Short mmCIF file of C-alpha atoms in Angstrom, two decimals:
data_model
loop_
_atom_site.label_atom_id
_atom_site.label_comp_id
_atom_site.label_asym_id
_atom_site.label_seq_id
_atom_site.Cartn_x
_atom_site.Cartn_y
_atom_site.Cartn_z
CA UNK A 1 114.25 62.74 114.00
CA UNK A 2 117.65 62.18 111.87
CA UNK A 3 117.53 58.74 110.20
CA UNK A 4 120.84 57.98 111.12
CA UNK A 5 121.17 59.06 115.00
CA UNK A 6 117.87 58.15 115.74
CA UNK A 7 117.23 61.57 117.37
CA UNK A 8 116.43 65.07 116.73
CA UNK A 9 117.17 66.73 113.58
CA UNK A 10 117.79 69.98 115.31
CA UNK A 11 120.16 70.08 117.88
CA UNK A 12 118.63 73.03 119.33
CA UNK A 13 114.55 73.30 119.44
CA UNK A 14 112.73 75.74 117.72
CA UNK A 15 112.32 78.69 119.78
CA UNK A 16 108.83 78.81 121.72
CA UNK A 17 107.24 81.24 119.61
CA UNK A 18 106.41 78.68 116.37
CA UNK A 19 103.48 76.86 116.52
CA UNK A 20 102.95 73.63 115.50
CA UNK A 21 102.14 74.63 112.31
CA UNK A 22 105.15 76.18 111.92
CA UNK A 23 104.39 80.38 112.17
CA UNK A 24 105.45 82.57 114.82
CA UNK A 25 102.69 83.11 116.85
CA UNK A 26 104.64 86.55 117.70
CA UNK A 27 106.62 89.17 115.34
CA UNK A 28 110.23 89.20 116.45
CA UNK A 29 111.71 92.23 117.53
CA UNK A 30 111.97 94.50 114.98
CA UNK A 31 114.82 96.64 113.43
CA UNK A 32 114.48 99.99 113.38
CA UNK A 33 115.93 100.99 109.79
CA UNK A 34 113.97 102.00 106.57
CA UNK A 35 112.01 100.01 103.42
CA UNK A 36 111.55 97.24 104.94
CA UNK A 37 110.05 94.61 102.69
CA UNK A 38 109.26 92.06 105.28
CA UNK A 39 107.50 94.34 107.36
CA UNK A 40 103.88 95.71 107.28
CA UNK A 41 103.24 98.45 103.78
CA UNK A 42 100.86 100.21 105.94
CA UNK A 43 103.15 101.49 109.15
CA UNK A 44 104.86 104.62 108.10
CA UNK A 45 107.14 103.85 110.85
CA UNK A 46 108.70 101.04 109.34
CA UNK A 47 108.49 102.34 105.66
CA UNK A 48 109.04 105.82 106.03
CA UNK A 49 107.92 108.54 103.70
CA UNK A 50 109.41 111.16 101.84
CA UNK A 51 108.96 114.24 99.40
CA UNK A 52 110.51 114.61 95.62
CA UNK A 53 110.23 118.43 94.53
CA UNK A 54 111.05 120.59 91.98
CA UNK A 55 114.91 122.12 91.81
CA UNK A 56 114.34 125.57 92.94
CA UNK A 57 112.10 128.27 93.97
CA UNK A 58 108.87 126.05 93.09
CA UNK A 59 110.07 123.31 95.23
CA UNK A 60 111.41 125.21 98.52
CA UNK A 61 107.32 126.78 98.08
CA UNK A 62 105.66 123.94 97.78
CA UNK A 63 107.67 121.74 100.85
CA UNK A 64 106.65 125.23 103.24
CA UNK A 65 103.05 124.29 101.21
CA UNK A 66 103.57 120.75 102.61
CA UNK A 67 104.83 121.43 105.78
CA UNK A 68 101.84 120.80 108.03
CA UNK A 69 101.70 117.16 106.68
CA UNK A 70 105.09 116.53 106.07
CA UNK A 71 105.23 117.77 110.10
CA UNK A 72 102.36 115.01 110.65
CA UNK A 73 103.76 112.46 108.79
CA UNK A 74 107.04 112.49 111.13
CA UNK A 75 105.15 112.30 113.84
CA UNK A 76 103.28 109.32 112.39
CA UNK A 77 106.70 107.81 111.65
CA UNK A 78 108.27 108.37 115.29
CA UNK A 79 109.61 111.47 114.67
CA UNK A 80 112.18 110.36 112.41
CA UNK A 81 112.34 113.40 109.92
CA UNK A 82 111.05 113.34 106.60
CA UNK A 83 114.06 113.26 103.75
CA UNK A 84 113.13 115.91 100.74
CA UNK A 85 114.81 115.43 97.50
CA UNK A 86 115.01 118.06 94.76
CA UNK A 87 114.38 116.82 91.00
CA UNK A 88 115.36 118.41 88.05
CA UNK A 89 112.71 119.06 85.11
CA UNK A 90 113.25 117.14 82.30
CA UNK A 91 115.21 114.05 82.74
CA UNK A 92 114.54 110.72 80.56
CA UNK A 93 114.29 107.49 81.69
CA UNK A 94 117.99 106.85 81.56
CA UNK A 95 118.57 109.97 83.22
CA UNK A 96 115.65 109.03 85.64
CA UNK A 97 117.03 106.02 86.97
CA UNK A 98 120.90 108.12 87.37
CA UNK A 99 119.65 110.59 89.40
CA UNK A 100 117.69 108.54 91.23
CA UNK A 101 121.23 106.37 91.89
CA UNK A 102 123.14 109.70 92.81
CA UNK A 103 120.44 110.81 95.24
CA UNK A 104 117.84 108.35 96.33
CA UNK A 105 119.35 104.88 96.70
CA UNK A 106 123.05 105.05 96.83
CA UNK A 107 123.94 101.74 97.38
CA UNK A 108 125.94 102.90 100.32
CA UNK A 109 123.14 102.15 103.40
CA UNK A 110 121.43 99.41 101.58
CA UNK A 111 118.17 101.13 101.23
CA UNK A 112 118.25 102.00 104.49
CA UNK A 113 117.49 105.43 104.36
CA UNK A 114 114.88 105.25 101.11
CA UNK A 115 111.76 105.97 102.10
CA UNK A 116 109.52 103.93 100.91
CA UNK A 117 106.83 106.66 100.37
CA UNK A 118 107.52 109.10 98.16
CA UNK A 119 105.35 112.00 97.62
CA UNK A 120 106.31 114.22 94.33
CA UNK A 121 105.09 117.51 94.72
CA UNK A 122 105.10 119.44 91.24
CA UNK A 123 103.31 118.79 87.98
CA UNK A 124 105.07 117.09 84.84
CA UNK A 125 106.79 119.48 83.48
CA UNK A 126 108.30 120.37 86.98
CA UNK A 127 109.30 116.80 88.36
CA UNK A 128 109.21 114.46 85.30
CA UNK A 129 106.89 111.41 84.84
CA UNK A 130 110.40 109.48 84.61
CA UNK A 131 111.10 109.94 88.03
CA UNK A 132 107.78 108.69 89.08
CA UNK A 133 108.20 105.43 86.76
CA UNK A 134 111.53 104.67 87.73
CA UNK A 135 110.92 105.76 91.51
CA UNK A 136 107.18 103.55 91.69
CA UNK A 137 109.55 100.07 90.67
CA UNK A 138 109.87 99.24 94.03
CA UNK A 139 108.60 102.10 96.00
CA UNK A 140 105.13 103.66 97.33
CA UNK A 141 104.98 106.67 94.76
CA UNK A 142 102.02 109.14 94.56
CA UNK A 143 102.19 112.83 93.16
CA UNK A 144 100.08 115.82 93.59
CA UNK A 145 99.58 118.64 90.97
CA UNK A 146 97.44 121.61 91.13
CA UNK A 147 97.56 124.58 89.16
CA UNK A 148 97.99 126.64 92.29
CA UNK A 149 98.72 126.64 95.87
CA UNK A 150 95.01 126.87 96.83
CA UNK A 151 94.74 123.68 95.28
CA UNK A 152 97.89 121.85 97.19
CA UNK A 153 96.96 123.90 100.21
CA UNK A 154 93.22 122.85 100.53
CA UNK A 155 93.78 119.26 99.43
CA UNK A 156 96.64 119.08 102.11
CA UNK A 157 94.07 120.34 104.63
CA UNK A 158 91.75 117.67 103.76
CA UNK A 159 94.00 114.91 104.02
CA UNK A 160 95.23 116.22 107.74
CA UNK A 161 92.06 116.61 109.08
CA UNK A 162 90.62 113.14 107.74
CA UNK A 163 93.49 111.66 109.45
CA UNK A 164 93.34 113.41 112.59
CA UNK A 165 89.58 113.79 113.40
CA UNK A 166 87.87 110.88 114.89
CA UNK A 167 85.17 109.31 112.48
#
């Protein structure tokens, strides 16, 4: 009640959804753009995910590497495909955080297409521990390194089929 018309403070009532206690006892509808901060870290489908690789021959190898779980991670994120970004090698942090304003987040869709997982693919001297620093500020940001494809190929196996076989 407003002390000085003796009636409601809010001309229009809360909407039926909050509780006494003042939560929604719902989630409102929910947008359907990327990184979203307010929304739950865990569902790929609100955060998206995406792939940092090497410039080059190394990097067009390892995303056909990738491909069964980059295919498998669209799928987990409503088919909305999976953005790939090429790095350059040796970039410092200043560098780092440029390329990461030319490329990655713009400023032109407010991080609405910046997926919020980011997988490097590449070792250190192929995608530079800079980009991962400046990149894991506000983002989701694991890498994997192996000295050969065996190694991506085989760990990229296991991850697929713990995600896709019943326990």
């Amino acid at each position: 009640w407003s002390d000085d018309k003796k009636g409601p403070a809010l001309e229009n009532p809360l909407p039926s959804e909050v509780t006494s206690k003042g939560k929604l006892e719902k989630a409102p509808s929910e947008p359907d753009h990327l990184w979203d901060e307010g929304g739950d870290p865990n569902a790929l489908s609100r955060q998206r995910w995406g792939v940092i690789v090497p410039q080059g021959a190394a990097g067009k190898r390892l995303l056909e590497i990738a491909k069964p779980l980059i295919d498998l991670r669209q799928q987990q994120q409503g088919g909305k495909p999976v953005k790939t970004y090429e790095c350059p090698p040796q970039l410092d942090m200043a560098q780092a955080a440029l390329w990461r304003k030319q490329n990655l987040d713009t400023g032109t869709d407010l991080k609405l297409e910046l997926p919020r997982y980011q997988l490097i693919l590449g070792n250190l001297d192929q995608v530079p521990l800079s980009i991962q620093q400046v990149q894991q500020s506000d983002g989701f940001v694991g890498r994997l390194a192996f000295d050969n494809e065996q190694g991506y190929e085989a760990y990229i196996a296991k991850v697929i089929k713990s995600e896709t076989t019943p326990s």
